[in-house]
Amino acid sequence: MSTEPDYQWPTPPEGGYTAEDLDRLPNLPPHTELIDGSLVFVSPQAIFHMLVLRVLERGLIQAVPPELTVVREMTVALDQRNRPEPDLCVARADAVTGLRQTAFHPEDVLVAVEVVSPDSEARDRDTKPRKYAAAGIPHFWRVENTGGRPVVYVFELEPATRTYAVTGIHHDVLKLSVPFDVEIDLGDVAAR
């Protein structure tokens, strides 16, 4: 018989949770997201996911101009019922308000990056990009695992329709001049 108490799952309020609830609910697992008023708990990630994030984060930190910052696993309060957590985002440096900050506003985010995992394929490929685009985030990068090698799909917001258009598919090197100059060797993930 276990001596640990049973976990008390949060009971959703009528109408669902709000973006502010993520900061108020006790005992939520780390990296809990809010999608359409529902809590989404993130599963443990594979080593591929962690290595891709490390390589992209290091490359981005070296590439971004001083007015931007690279942040890992910080939620973006898109609206009252949606507060997803991109794996990485590039945001305005002046949008960082202090060490207790738990979210950015969409107008502060320049790039949202999602590394697709088996448990989050639909969210990372469809739900989250649609919501990021509708909120006006100008750039979205989706990273897929193709036989143990990362492939980065780069999207740019088409402002009239608030949808993303593919601007590139990068297999070995992520090299871009928009929204800033960046060159990241994606082979560093497979070499580890």
mmCIF file of C-alpha atoms in Angstrom:
data_model
loop_
_atom_site.group_PDB
_atom_site.id
_atom_site.type_symbol
_atom_site.label_atom_id
_atom_site.label_comp_id
_atom_site.label_asym_id
_atom_site.label_seq_id
_atom_site.Cartn_x
_atom_site.Cartn_y
_atom_site.Cartn_z
ATOM 1 C CA MET A 1 0.000 0.000 0.000
ATOM 2 C CA SER A 2 1.330 3.422 -0.979
ATOM 3 C CA THR A 3 1.952 6.036 1.677
ATOM 4 C CA GLU A 4 1.769 8.847 -0.864
ATOM 5 C CA PRO A 5 -1.524 10.782 -1.035
ATOM 6 C CA ASP A 6 -3.579 10.510 -4.206
ATOM 7 C CA TYR A 7 -3.051 13.381 -6.620
ATOM 8 C CA GLN A 8 -5.968 15.800 -6.686
ATOM 9 C CA TRP A 9 -6.591 16.704 -10.330
ATOM 10 C CA PRO A 10 -7.814 20.259 -10.858
ATOM 11 C CA THR A 11 -11.513 20.511 -11.618
ATOM 12 C CA PRO A 12 -12.177 22.895 -14.512
ATOM 13 C CA PRO A 13 -14.496 25.821 -13.868
ATOM 14 C CA GLU A 14 -17.564 26.304 -15.999
ATOM 15 C CA GLY A 15 -16.390 27.773 -19.304
ATOM 16 C CA GLY A 16 -12.851 26.454 -18.865
ATOM 17 C CA TYR A 17 -9.675 27.887 -17.459
ATOM 18 C CA THR A 18 -8.268 31.315 -18.275
ATOM 19 C CA ALA A 19 -4.705 32.410 -19.013
ATOM 20 C CA GLU A 20 -4.367 33.848 -15.494
ATOM 21 C CA ASP A 21 -5.322 30.503 -13.950
ATOM 22 C CA LEU A 22 -1.967 28.998 -14.989
ATOM 23 C CA ASP A 23 -0.269 31.284 -12.457
ATOM 24 C CA ARG A 24 -2.814 30.630 -9.692
ATOM 25 C CA LEU A 25 -3.544 26.895 -9.791
ATOM 26 C CA PRO A 26 -1.501 24.988 -7.214
ATOM 27 C CA ASN A 27 0.539 21.872 -8.011
ATOM 28 C CA LEU A 28 0.330 22.012 -11.797
ATOM 29 C CA PRO A 29 2.991 19.914 -13.502
ATOM 30 C CA PRO A 30 5.822 21.894 -15.120
ATOM 31 C CA HIS A 31 5.165 23.161 -18.637
ATOM 32 C CA THR A 32 1.376 23.019 -18.400
ATOM 33 C CA GLU A 33 -0.249 24.812 -21.339
ATOM 34 C CA LEU A 34 -3.725 26.247 -21.847
ATOM 35 C CA ILE A 35 -5.387 25.451 -25.186
ATOM 36 C CA ASP A 36 -9.009 26.489 -25.733
ATOM 37 C CA GLY A 37 -9.590 26.746 -21.976
ATOM 38 C CA SER A 38 -8.269 23.236 -21.267
ATOM 39 C CA LEU A 39 -5.093 22.345 -19.424
ATOM 40 C CA VAL A 40 -2.563 20.379 -21.481
ATOM 41 C CA PHE A 41 0.118 18.492 -19.583
ATOM 42 C CA VAL A 42 3.389 17.929 -21.409
ATOM 43 C CA SER A 43 4.779 14.391 -21.495
ATOM 44 C CA PRO A 44 8.447 13.660 -20.837
ATOM 45 C CA GLN A 45 10.498 14.498 -23.918
ATOM 46 C CA ALA A 46 12.885 12.273 -25.884
ATOM 47 C CA ILE A 47 16.593 13.087 -26.056
ATOM 48 C CA PHE A 48 16.136 14.171 -29.705
ATOM 49 C CA HIS A 49 13.806 16.948 -28.529
ATOM 50 C CA MET A 50 16.254 18.163 -25.899
ATOM 51 C CA LEU A 51 19.260 18.064 -28.260
ATOM 52 C CA VAL A 52 17.417 20.001 -30.975
ATOM 53 C CA LEU A 53 16.432 22.655 -28.448
ATOM 54 C CA ARG A 54 20.007 22.943 -27.205
ATOM 55 C CA VAL A 55 21.430 23.368 -30.735
ATOM 56 C CA LEU A 56 18.753 25.880 -31.799
ATOM 57 C CA GLU A 57 18.944 27.837 -28.553
ATOM 58 C CA ARG A 58 22.741 28.168 -28.731
ATOM 59 C CA GLY A 59 22.618 29.197 -32.387
ATOM 60 C CA LEU A 60 19.853 31.721 -31.803
ATOM 61 C CA ILE A 61 21.561 33.276 -28.786
ATOM 62 C CA GLN A 62 24.621 33.924 -30.945
ATOM 63 C CA ALA A 63 22.571 35.288 -33.850
ATOM 64 C CA VAL A 64 19.878 37.561 -32.419
ATOM 65 C CA PRO A 65 20.520 41.303 -32.296
ATOM 66 C CA PRO A 66 20.720 42.927 -28.828
ATOM 67 C CA GLU A 67 17.114 44.160 -28.928
ATOM 68 C CA LEU A 68 15.922 40.530 -28.989
ATOM 69 C CA THR A 69 16.209 37.674 -26.512
ATOM 70 C CA VAL A 70 15.899 33.893 -26.812
ATOM 71 C CA VAL A 71 13.676 32.199 -24.249
ATOM 72 C CA ARG A 72 13.069 28.498 -23.740
ATOM 73 C CA GLU A 73 9.688 27.091 -22.669
ATOM 74 C CA MET A 74 7.883 30.325 -21.726
ATOM 75 C CA THR A 75 4.156 30.613 -22.320
ATOM 76 C CA VAL A 76 2.590 33.196 -24.615
ATOM 77 C CA ALA A 77 -0.760 34.608 -23.468
ATOM 78 C CA LEU A 78 -2.516 34.683 -26.847
ATOM 79 C CA ASP A 79 -5.924 35.447 -25.337
ATOM 80 C CA GLN A 80 -8.018 34.570 -22.269
ATOM 81 C CA ARG A 81 -8.370 30.875 -23.224
ATOM 82 C CA ASN A 82 -5.003 30.159 -24.869
ATOM 83 C CA ARG A 83 -1.567 30.232 -23.317
ATOM 84 C CA PRO A 84 0.614 27.755 -25.200
ATOM 85 C CA GLU A 85 4.279 27.208 -24.443
ATOM 86 C CA PRO A 86 6.543 27.257 -27.497
ATOM 87 C CA ASP A 87 9.685 25.183 -27.082
ATOM 88 C CA LEU A 88 11.687 28.315 -27.938
ATOM 89 C CA CYS A 89 10.769 31.854 -28.774
ATOM 90 C CA VAL A 90 12.597 34.947 -29.852
ATOM 91 C CA ALA A 91 11.059 37.966 -28.166
ATOM 92 C CA ARG A 92 11.744 41.655 -27.729
ATOM 93 C CA ALA A 93 14.330 42.039 -24.947
ATOM 94 C CA ASP A 94 12.371 44.925 -23.439
ATOM 95 C CA ALA A 95 9.377 42.584 -23.006
ATOM 96 C CA VAL A 96 11.220 40.831 -20.175
ATOM 97 C CA THR A 97 9.744 42.405 -17.056
ATOM 98 C CA GLY A 98 11.530 40.511 -14.303
ATOM 99 C CA LEU A 99 12.482 37.153 -12.850
ATOM 100 C CA ARG A 100 8.895 36.298 -11.871
ATOM 101 C CA GLN A 101 7.521 36.742 -15.381
ATOM 102 C CA THR A 102 5.631 33.671 -16.643
ATOM 103 C CA ALA A 103 4.362 34.735 -20.071
ATOM 104 C CA PHE A 104 4.879 37.019 -23.033
ATOM 105 C CA HIS A 105 2.208 38.818 -25.039
ATOM 106 C CA PRO A 106 2.008 37.792 -28.715
ATOM 107 C CA GLU A 107 3.057 41.252 -29.906
ATOM 108 C CA ASP A 108 6.364 40.738 -28.041
ATOM 109 C CA VAL A 109 7.197 37.465 -29.839
ATOM 110 C CA LEU A 110 8.980 37.523 -33.197
ATOM 111 C CA VAL A 111 9.555 33.753 -33.650
ATOM 112 C CA ALA A 112 7.811 30.772 -32.028
ATOM 113 C CA VAL A 113 9.532 27.381 -32.382
ATOM 114 C CA GLU A 114 7.936 23.966 -31.836
ATOM 115 C CA VAL A 115 9.829 20.669 -31.921
ATOM 116 C CA VAL A 116 7.246 18.020 -32.832
ATOM 117 C CA SER A 117 6.920 15.122 -30.387
ATOM 118 C CA PRO A 118 4.812 11.989 -30.831
ATOM 119 C CA ASP A 119 2.365 13.073 -28.112
ATOM 120 C CA SER A 120 1.949 16.594 -29.502
ATOM 121 C CA GLU A 121 1.915 16.160 -33.283
ATOM 122 C CA ALA A 122 -1.558 17.617 -33.838
ATOM 123 C CA ARG A 123 -0.932 20.567 -31.510
ATOM 124 C CA ASP A 124 2.521 21.349 -32.949
ATOM 125 C CA ARG A 125 1.536 20.936 -36.612
ATOM 126 C CA ASP A 126 -1.959 22.425 -36.592
ATOM 127 C CA THR A 127 -3.456 23.889 -33.416
ATOM 128 C CA LYS A 128 -0.575 25.979 -32.141
ATOM 129 C CA PRO A 129 0.568 27.407 -35.505
ATOM 130 C CA ARG A 130 -2.995 28.467 -36.321
ATOM 131 C CA LYS A 131 -3.270 30.196 -32.951
ATOM 132 C CA TYR A 132 0.164 31.847 -33.243
ATOM 133 C CA ALA A 133 -0.759 33.166 -36.710
ATOM 134 C CA ALA A 134 -4.163 34.433 -35.583
ATOM 135 C CA ALA A 135 -2.419 36.272 -32.723
ATOM 136 C CA GLY A 136 -0.039 37.927 -35.199
ATOM 137 C CA ILE A 137 3.280 36.236 -34.334
ATOM 138 C CA PRO A 138 5.290 36.970 -37.501
ATOM 139 C CA HIS A 139 7.436 33.809 -37.729
ATOM 140 C CA PHE A 140 6.936 30.157 -36.842
ATOM 141 C CA TRP A 141 9.463 27.316 -37.096
ATOM 142 C CA ARG A 142 8.420 23.669 -36.823
ATOM 143 C CA VAL A 143 11.103 21.025 -36.318
ATOM 144 C CA GLU A 144 10.445 17.415 -37.323
ATOM 145 C CA ASN A 145 12.479 14.288 -36.547
ATOM 146 C CA THR A 146 13.289 12.645 -39.878
ATOM 147 C CA GLY A 147 15.224 9.464 -39.214
ATOM 148 C CA GLY A 148 17.059 11.013 -36.271
ATOM 149 C CA ARG A 149 17.889 14.218 -38.151
ATOM 150 C CA PRO A 150 16.074 17.513 -37.643
ATOM 151 C CA VAL A 151 14.245 19.197 -40.496
ATOM 152 C CA VAL A 152 13.196 22.805 -39.863
ATOM 153 C CA TYR A 153 10.105 24.134 -41.644
ATOM 154 C CA VAL A 154 10.140 27.935 -41.643
ATOM 155 C CA PHE A 155 6.910 29.921 -41.948
ATOM 156 C CA GLU A 156 6.179 33.628 -42.262
ATOM 157 C CA LEU A 157 2.896 35.326 -41.440
ATOM 158 C CA GLU A 158 0.803 36.532 -44.366
ATOM 159 C CA PRO A 159 -0.795 39.527 -42.623
ATOM 160 C CA ALA A 160 -3.929 39.857 -44.763
ATOM 161 C CA THR A 161 -5.123 36.338 -43.975
ATOM 162 C CA ARG A 162 -3.300 35.851 -40.654
ATOM 163 C CA THR A 163 -2.013 32.479 -41.833
ATOM 164 C CA TYR A 164 1.493 31.145 -42.246
ATOM 165 C CA ALA A 165 3.182 30.544 -45.590
ATOM 166 C CA VAL A 166 6.169 28.198 -45.911
ATOM 167 C CA THR A 167 9.315 30.152 -46.759
ATOM 168 C CA GLY A 168 11.815 27.310 -46.472
ATOM 169 C CA ILE A 169 12.600 23.721 -45.527
ATOM 170 C CA HIS A 170 16.051 23.248 -44.000
ATOM 171 C CA HIS A 171 17.729 19.836 -43.691
ATOM 172 C CA ASP A 172 21.418 20.287 -42.892
ATOM 173 C CA VAL A 173 21.812 23.973 -42.137
ATOM 174 C CA LEU A 174 19.244 26.516 -41.014
ATOM 175 C CA LYS A 175 20.377 29.654 -42.836
ATOM 176 C CA LEU A 176 18.090 32.692 -42.900
ATOM 177 C CA SER A 177 18.285 36.432 -43.411
ATOM 178 C CA VAL A 178 14.733 37.088 -42.161
ATOM 179 C CA PRO A 179 13.818 38.025 -39.453
ATOM 180 C CA PHE A 180 17.577 38.288 -38.705
ATOM 181 C CA ASP A 181 20.718 36.648 -40.024
ATOM 182 C CA VAL A 182 21.203 33.169 -38.569
ATOM 183 C CA GLU A 183 23.129 30.070 -39.581
ATOM 184 C CA ILE A 184 22.811 26.914 -37.463
ATOM 185 C CA ASP A 185 24.375 23.561 -38.324
ATOM 186 C CA LEU A 186 21.545 21.063 -37.830
ATOM 187 C CA GLY A 187 24.031 18.199 -38.152
ATOM 188 C CA ASP A 188 25.167 19.036 -34.619
ATOM 189 C CA VAL A 189 22.034 17.246 -33.362
ATOM 190 C CA ALA A 190 22.730 13.986 -35.213
ATOM 191 C CA ALA A 191 26.417 14.073 -34.242
ATOM 192 C CA ARG A 192 25.700 13.930 -30.505
#
